[in-house]
Coordinates of C-alpha atoms and ligand atoms in Angstrom, one line a residue:
Chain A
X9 CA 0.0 0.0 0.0
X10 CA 3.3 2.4 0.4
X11 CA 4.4 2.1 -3.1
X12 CA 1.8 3.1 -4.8
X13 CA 2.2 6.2 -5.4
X14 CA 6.0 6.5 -5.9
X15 CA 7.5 5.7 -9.2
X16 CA 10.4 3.8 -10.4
X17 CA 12.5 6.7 -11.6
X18 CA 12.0 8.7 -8.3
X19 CA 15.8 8.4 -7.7
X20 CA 17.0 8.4 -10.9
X21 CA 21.0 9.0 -11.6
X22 CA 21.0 10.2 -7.7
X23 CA 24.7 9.6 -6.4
X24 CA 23.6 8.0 -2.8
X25 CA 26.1 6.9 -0.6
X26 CA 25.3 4.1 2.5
X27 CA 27.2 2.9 5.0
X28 CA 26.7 0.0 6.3
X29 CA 29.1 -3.0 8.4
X30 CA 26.0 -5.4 7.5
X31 CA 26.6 -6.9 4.1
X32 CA 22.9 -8.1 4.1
X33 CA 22.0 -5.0 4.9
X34 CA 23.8 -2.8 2.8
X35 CA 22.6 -5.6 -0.2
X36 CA 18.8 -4.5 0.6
X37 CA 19.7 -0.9 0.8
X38 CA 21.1 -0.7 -2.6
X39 CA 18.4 -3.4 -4.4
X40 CA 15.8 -1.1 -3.5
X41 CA 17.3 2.4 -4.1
X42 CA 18.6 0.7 -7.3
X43 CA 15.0 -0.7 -8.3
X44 CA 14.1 3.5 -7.7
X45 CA 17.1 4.3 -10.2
X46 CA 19.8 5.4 -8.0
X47 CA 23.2 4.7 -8.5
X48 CA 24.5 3.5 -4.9
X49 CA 27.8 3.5 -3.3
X50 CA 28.8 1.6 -0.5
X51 CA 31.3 1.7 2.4
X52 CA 31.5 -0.6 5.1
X53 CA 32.5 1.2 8.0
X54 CA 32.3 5.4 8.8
X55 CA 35.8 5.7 7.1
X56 CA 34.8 4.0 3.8
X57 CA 31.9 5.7 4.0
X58 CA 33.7 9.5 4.4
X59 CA 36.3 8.1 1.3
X60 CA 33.1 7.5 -1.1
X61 CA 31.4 10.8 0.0
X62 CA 34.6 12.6 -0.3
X63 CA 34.7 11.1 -4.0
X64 CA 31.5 10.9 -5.2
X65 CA 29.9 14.0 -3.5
X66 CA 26.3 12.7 -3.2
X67 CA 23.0 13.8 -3.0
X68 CA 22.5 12.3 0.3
X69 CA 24.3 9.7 2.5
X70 CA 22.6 6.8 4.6
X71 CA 24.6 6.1 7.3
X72 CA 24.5 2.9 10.1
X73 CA 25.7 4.2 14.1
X74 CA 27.6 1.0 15.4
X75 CA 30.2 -0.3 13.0
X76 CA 33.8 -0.7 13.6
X77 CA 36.5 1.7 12.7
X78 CA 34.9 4.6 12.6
X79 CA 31.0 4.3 13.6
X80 CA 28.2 6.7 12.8
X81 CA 29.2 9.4 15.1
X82 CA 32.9 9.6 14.1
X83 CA 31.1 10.0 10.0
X84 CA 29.1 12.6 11.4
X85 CA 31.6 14.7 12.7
X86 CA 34.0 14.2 10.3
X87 CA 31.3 15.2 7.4
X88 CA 30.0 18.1 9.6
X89 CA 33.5 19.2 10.4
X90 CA 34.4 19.9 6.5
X91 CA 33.4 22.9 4.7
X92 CA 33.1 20.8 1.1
X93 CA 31.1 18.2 2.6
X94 CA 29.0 19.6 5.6
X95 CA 26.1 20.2 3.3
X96 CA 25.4 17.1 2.1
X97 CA 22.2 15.5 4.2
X98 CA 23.1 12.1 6.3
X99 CA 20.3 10.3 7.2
X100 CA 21.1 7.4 10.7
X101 CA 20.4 4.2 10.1
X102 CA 19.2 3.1 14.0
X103 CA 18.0 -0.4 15.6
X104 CA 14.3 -0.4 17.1
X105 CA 15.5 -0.6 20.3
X106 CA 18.1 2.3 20.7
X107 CA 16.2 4.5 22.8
X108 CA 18.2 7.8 22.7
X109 CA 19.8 6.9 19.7
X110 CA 17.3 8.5 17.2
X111 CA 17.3 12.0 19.5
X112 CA 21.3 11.9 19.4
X113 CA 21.2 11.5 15.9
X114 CA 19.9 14.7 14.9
X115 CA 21.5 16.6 17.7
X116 CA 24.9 15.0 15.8
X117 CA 23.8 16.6 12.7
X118 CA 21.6 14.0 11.2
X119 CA 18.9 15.3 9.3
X120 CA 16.9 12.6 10.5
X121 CA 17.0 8.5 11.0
X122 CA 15.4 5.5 9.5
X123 CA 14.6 2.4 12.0
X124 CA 16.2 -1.1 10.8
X125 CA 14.6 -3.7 9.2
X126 CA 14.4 -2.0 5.5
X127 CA 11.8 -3.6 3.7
X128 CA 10.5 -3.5 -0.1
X129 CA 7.6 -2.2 1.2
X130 CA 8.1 0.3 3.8
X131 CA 12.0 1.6 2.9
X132 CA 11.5 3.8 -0.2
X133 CA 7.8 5.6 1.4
X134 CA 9.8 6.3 4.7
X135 CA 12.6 7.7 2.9
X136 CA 10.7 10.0 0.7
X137 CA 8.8 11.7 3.6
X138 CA 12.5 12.5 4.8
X139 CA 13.8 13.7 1.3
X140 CA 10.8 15.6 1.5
X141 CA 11.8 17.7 4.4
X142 CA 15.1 18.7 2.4
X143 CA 14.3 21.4 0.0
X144 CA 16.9 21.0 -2.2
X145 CA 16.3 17.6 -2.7
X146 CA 12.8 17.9 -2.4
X147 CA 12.8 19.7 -5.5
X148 CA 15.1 17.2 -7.7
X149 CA 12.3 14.5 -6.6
X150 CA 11.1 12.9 -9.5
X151 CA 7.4 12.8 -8.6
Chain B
X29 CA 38.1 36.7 107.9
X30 CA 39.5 40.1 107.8
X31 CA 39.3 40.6 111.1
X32 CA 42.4 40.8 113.3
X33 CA 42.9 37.9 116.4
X34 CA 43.9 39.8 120.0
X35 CA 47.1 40.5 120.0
X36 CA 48.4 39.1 123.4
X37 CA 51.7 41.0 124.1
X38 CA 50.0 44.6 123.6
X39 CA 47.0 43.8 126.1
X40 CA 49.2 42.0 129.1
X41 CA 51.0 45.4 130.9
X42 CA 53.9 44.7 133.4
X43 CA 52.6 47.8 135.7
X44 CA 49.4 46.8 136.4
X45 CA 47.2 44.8 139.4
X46 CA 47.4 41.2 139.5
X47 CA 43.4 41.3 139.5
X48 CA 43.4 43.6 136.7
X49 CA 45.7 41.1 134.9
X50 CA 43.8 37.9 135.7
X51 CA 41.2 39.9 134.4
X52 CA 42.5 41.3 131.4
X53 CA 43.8 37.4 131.0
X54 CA 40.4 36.2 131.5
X55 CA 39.3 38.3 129.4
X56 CA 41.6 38.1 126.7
X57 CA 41.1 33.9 126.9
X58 CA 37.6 34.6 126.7
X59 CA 38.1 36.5 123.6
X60 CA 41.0 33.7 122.1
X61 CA 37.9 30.9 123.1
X62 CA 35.5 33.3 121.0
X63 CA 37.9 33.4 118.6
X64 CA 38.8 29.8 118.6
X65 CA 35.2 28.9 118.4
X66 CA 35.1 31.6 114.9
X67 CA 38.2 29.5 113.6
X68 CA 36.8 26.5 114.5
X69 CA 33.2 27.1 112.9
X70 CA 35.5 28.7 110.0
X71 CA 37.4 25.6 109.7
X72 CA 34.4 23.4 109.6
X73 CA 32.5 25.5 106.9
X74 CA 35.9 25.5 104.7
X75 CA 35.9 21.8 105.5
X76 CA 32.2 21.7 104.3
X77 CA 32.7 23.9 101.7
X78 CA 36.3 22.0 100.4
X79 CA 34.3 18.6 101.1
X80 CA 31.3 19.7 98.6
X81 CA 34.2 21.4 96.4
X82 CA 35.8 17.7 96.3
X83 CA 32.3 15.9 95.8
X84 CA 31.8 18.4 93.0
X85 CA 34.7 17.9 91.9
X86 CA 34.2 13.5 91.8
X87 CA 31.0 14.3 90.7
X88 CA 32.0 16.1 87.2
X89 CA 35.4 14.1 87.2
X90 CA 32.5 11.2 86.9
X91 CA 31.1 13.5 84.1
X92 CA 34.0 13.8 82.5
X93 CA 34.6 9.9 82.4
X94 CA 31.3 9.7 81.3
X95 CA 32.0 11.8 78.6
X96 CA 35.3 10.5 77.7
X97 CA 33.8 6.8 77.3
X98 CA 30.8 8.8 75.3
X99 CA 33.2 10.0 73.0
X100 CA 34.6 6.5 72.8
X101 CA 31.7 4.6 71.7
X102 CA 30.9 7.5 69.5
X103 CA 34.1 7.2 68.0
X104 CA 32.9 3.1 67.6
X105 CA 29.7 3.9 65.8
X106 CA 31.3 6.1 63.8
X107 CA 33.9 3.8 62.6
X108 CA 31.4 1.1 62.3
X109 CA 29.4 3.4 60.1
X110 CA 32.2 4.1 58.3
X111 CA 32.7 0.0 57.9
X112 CA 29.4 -0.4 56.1
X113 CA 29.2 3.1 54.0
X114 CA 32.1 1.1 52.4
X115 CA 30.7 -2.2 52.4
X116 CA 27.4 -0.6 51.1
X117 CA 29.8 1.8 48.4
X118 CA 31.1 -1.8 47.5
X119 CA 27.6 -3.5 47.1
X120 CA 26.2 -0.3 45.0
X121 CA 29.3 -0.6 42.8
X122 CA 28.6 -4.2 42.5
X123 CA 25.0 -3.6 41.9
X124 CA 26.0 -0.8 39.0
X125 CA 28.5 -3.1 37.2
X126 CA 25.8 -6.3 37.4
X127 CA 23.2 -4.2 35.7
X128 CA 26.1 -2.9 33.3
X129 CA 26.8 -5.9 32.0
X130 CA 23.1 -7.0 32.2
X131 CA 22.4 -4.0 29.6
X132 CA 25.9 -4.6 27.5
X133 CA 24.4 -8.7 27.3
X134 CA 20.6 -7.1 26.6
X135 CA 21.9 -5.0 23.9
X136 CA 24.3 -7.4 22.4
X137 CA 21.6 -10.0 22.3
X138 CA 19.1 -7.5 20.9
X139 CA 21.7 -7.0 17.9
X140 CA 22.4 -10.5 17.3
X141 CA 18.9 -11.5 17.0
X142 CA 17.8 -8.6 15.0
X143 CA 20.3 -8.9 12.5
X144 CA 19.8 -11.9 10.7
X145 CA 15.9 -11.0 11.0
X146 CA 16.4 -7.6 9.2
X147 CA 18.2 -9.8 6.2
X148 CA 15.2 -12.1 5.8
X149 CA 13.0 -9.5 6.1
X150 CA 14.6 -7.3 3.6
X151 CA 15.2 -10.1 1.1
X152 CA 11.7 -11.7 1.4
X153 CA 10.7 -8.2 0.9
X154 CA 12.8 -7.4 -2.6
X155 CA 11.5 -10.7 -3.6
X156 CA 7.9 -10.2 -3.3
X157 CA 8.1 -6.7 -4.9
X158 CA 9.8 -8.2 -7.8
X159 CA 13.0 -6.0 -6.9
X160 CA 16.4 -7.0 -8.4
X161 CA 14.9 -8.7 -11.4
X162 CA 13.6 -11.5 -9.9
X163 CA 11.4 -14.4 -11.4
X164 CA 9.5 -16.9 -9.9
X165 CA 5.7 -19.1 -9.8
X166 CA 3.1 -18.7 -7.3
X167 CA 4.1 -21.4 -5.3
X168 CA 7.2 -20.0 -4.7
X169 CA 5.1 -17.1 -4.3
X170 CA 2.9 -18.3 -1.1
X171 CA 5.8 -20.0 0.4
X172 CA 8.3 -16.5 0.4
X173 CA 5.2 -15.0 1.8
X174 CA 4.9 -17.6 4.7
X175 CA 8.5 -16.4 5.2
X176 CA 7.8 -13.1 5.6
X177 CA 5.1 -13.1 7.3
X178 CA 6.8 -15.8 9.9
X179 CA 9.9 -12.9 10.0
X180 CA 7.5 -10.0 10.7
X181 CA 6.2 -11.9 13.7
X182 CA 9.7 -13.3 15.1
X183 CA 11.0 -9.2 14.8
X184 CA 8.0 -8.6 16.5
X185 CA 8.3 -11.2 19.2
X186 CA 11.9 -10.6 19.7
X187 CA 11.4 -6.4 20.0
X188 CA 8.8 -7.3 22.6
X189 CA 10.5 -9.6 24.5
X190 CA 13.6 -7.4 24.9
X191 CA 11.0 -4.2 25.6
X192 CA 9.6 -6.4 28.1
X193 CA 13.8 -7.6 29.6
X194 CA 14.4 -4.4 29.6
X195 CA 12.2 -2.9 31.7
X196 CA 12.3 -6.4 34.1
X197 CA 15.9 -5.9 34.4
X198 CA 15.4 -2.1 35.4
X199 CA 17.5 -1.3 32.4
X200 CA 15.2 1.3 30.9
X201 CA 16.1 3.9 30.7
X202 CA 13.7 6.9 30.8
X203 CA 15.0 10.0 28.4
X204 CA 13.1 12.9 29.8
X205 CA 12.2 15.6 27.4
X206 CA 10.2 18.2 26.6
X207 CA 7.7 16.8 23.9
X208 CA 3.7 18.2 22.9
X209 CA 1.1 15.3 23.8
X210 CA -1.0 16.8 20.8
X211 CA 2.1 16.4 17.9
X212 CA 2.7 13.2 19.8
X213 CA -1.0 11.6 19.4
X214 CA -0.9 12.8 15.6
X215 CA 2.0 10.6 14.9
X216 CA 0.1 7.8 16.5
X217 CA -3.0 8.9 14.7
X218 CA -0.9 8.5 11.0
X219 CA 0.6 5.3 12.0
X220 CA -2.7 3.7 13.2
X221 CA -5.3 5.0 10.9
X222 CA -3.6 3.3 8.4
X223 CA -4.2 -0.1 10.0
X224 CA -7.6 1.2 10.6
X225 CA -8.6 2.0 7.0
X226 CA -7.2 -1.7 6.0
X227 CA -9.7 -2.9 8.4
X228 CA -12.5 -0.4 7.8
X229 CA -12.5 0.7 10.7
X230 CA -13.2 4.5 12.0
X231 CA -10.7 5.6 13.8
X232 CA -11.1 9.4 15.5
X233 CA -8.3 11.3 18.0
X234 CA -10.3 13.3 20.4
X235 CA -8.1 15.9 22.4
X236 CA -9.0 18.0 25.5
X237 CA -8.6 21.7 24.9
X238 CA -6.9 21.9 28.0
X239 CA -3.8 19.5 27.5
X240 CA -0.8 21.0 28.4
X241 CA 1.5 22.6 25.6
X242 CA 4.5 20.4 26.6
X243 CA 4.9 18.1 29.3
X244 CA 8.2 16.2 30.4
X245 CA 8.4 12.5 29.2
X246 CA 9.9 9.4 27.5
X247 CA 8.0 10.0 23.9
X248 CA 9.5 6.5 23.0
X249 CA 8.1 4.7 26.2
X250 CA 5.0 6.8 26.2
X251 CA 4.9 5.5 22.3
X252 CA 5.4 2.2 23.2
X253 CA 2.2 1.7 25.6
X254 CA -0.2 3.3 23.3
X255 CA 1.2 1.8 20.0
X256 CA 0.5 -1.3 21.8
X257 CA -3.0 -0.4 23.0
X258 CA -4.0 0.8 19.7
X259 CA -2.4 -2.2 17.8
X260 CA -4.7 -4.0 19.8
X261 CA -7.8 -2.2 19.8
X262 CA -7.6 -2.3 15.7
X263 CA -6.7 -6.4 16.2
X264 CA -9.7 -7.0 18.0
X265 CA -12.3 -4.7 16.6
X266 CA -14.3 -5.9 13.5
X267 CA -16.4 -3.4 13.0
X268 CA -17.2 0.6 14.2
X269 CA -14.6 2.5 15.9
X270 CA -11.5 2.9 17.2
X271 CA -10.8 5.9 19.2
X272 CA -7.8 7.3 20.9
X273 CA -8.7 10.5 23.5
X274 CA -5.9 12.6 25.6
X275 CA -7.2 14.5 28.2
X276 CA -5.8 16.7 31.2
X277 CA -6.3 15.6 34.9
X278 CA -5.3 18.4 36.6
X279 CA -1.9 16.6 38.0
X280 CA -2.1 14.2 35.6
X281 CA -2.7 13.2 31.8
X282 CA -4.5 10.5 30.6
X283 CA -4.6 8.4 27.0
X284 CA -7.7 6.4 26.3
X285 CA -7.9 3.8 24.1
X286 CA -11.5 3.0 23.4
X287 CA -12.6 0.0 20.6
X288 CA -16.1 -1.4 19.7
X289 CA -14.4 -4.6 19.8
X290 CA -14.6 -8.2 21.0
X291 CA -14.2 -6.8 24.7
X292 CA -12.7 -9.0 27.5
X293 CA -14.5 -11.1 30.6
X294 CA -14.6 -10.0 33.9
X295 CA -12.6 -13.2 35.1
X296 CA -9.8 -11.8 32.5
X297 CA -9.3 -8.5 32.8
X298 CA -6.1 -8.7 35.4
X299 CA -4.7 -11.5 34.3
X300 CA -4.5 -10.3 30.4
X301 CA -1.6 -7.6 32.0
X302 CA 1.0 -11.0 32.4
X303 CA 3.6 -11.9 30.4
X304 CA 2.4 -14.8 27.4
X305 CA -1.3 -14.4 28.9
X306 CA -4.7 -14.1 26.5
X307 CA -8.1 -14.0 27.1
X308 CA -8.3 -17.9 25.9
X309 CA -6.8 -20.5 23.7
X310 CA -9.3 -19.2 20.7
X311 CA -7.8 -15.8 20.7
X312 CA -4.1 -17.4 19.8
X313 CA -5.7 -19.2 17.2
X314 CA -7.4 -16.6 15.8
X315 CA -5.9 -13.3 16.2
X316 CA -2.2 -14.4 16.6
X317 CA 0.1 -12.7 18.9
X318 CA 1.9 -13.5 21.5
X319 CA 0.4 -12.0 25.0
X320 CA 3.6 -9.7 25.5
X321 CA 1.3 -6.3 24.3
X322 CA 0.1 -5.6 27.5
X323 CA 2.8 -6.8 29.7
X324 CA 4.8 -4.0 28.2
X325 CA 1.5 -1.5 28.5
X326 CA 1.5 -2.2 32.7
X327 CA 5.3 -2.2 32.9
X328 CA 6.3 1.0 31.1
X329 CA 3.5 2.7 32.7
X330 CA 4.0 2.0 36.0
X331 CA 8.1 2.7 35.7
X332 CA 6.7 6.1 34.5
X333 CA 5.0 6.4 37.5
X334 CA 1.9 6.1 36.3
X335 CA -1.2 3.6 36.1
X336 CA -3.4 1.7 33.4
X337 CA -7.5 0.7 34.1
X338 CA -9.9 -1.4 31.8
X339 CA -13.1 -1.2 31.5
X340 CA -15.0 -4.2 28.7
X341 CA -18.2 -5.4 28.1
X342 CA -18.0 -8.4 25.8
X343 CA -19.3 -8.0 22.6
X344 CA -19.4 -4.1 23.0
X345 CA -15.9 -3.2 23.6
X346 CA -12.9 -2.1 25.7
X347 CA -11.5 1.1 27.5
X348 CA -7.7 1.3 28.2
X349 CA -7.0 4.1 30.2
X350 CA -3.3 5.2 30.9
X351 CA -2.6 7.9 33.5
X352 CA 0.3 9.6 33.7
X353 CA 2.0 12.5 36.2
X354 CA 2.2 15.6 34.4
X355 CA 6.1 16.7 34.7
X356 CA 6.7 20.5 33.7
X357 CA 10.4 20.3 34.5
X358 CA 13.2 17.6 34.6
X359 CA 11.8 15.5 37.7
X360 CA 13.2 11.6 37.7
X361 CA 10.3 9.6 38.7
X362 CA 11.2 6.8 41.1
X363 CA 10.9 3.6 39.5
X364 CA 7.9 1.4 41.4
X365 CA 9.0 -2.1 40.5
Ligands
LIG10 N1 -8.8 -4.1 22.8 C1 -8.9 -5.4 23.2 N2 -10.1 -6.0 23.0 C2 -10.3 -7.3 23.3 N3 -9.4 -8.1 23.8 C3 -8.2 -7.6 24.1 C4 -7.9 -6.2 23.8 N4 -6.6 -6.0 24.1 C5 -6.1 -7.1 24.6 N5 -7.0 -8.1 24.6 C6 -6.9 -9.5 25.1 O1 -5.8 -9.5 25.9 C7 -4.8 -10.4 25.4 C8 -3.4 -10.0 25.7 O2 -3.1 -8.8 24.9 P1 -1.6 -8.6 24.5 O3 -0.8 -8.7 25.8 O4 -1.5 -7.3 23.7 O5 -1.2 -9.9 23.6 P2 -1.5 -10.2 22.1 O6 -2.1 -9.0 21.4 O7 -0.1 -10.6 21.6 O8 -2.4 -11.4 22.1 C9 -5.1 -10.6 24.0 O9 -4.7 -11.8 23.5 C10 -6.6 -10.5 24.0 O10 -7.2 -11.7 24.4
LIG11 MG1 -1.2 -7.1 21.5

């Protein structure tokens, strides 16, 4: 019932980034932004992650908290702590059960946060209402 | 005493009568006697006087021992106080680092399990919305459903089962903030009436004017107990209306959760708040679930500080009611577990 409205080019040629120490998860990430014509990079820790956004430059990053190497926060401080890439919206990925987690996301600099599983059905309709909220995104939608 | 004795050698004169003398001598002894007798009285008062000075004296010396073995046995206590502060210091740290480790093994857990859920969720997902260029029959169809489905209600099981550790453990963890009941009751609202509408089912938000602007509270816990009351009001409602109303107690604010539902029997209506517990047998088979909803409902509340009443008439339906202490500033509530 979420998809209905939202077509399959709603991402198209976006440069996304996610970051994800999940290889599962990461996989389901970039099927579904891929089925919704984006073309997704991937990093598996908050330093790959900050070596893709430094390369690519996306339109937005997706970004898990606990990973090793460099986790969530250490991305979001590093991204909000450059001039080039501060800009760029970062979106948390967070577990169900991280109570406190979702609040310190956006005090970090998060725009916002997405709540683990992503599904087919639910993934792409949550997203949008945050792209939404971005106006210069917002405004490259393709709806 | 500042009065002088006689003084002998200046009243006895060599030129006068030997009656005069023996007077003068009789007198003058007379006077030494009356003086002797002043001495003597004087000697006894001083006696008197040095005797209560002693007694006084033994008396606060006695005081003073008194005092000394006071001091003594305060001294004791105090050091024996001092002995269990540290033994108590020892216990709390004790205490602090089981509960640490308790959280670190809750949340480890709680990562582990998820994890592999989110992947079969995710893929079964892709699959069933054709994602990724994927092909198969309907039999394969129904049976990736099944999979799902079965997922959806494991992640479910598994979120509630480590809502329900957590707050049996003591490990929740309330986040005050400041938050608006009103934005708070909308979000429910768009989340629910869209389980409502699949159902076709009314559902209406009814909100007291006079419901403070913000109040201080866990939106996530507070999210948690009515998510879970609504959830189940929709579950067990066929027909009519759901309705969620927030009103202002005075000290207090309340969410009710009222369905046109099944309703529950008296005989049920406490024993529906345990852990794994349902009305009967029938309502497993038909409805599902696992009797964890409202377990979580009466636990959060009450850690909040705050209470939950039912009213039902089977067939007609039910009334959750959640009361909660209005908090206009940072206030920890005590935990009543
Ligand atoms: N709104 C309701 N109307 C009728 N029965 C209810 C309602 N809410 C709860 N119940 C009964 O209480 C039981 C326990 O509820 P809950 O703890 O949420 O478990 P679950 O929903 O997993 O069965 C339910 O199985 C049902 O029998
Ligand atoms: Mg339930």
């Amino acid at each position: 019932m979420t998809r209905i409205n939202i077509p399959a080019d709603l991402l198209s040629n976006w440069d996304i980034v996610v970051v994800d120490d999940e290889p599962d998860s990461l996989e389901v990430a970039e099927i579904i932004l891929d089925a919704y014509g984006a073309n997704v990079h991937t990093g598996t820790n908050g330093a790959e992650g900050l070596e893709q956004v430094r390369k690519i430059q996306p339109r937005f990053i997706i970004s898990d908290i606990s990973m090793p190497v460099m986790d969530g926060w250490g991305l979001i401080h590093e991204l909000k702590n450059d001039r080039s890439l501060m800009d760029i919206p970062a979106i948390a990925l967070t577990a169900h059960a991280m109570v406190g987690d979702r609040e310190r996301a956006i005090t970090a600099g998060f725009h916002n946060y997405l709540t683990k599983p992503l599904t087919a059905e639910t993934f792409i309709y949550d997203l949008l209402k945050l792209l939404m909220d971005i106006p210069e995104l917002a405004e490259h939608l393709n709806i | 005493m500042g009065q002088s004795l006689v003084d002998v050698n200046n009243q006895i004169s060599p030129a006068a009568s030997t009656n005069d003398q023996i007077e003068k001598l009789e007198a003058t002894i007379k006077a030494l006697q009356h003086d002797n007798a002043k001495l003597q009285q004087q000697l006894e008062d001083s006696t008197l006087e040095l005797q209560a000075t002693v007694d006084e004296f033994l008396r606060s010396d006695n005081e003073r021992k008194r005092l000394v073995n006071d001091i003594d046995e305060y001294i004791r206590v105090d050091l024996e106080r001092q002995r269990l502060i540290k033994e108590l210091q020892a216990a709390k740290r004790l205490a602090e680092e089981n509960s640490r480790l308790k959280s670190e093994f809750l949340s480890t857990m709680s990562h582990e399990l998820r994890t592999p859920m989110n992947a079969i969720e995710g893929f079964t997902s892709i699959m069933l919305s054709r994602m990724g260029g994927v092909e198969f029959n309907e039999k394969t169809e129904r049976y990736i459903t099944r999979v799902n489905i079965n997922s959806k209600r494991l992640l479910q099981l598994i979120n509630d089962f480590l809502d329900l550790s957590r707050v049996e453990s003591g490990r929740l963890e309330l986040a005050y903030q400041p938050f608006s009941p009103v934005d708070l009751a909308k979000r429910w609202q768009t989340e629910i009436s869209i389980l409502a509408e699949k159902k076709n089912i009314d559902f209406e938000l009814i909100l007291d004017p006079h419901l403070p602007e913000t109040v201080y509270g866990d939106e996530e816990a507070i999210s948690k107990v009515a998510i879970n009351l609504l959830g189940n009001a929709i579950k067990f409602t066929e027909q009519g209306k759901v309705s969620l109303a927030l009103s202002n107690g005075g000290e207090n604010w309340q969410i009710s959760v009222t369905d046109t539902g099944i309703g529950i029997p008296p005989h049920a209506r406490e024993y529906v708040f345990e852990e794994f517990r349902q009305v009967d047998q029938t309502s497993k088979r038909k409805y599902g679930g696992t009797g964890l909803g409202l377990a979580i409902v009466h636990k959060y509340t009450r850690t909040m500080g705050g209470t939950v009443t039912l009213q039902s008439e089977v067939n007609i339906g039910s009334t959750f009611t959640v009361t909660l202490p209005i908090q206009t500033k940072h206030e920890s509530v005590e935990s009543k577990q």
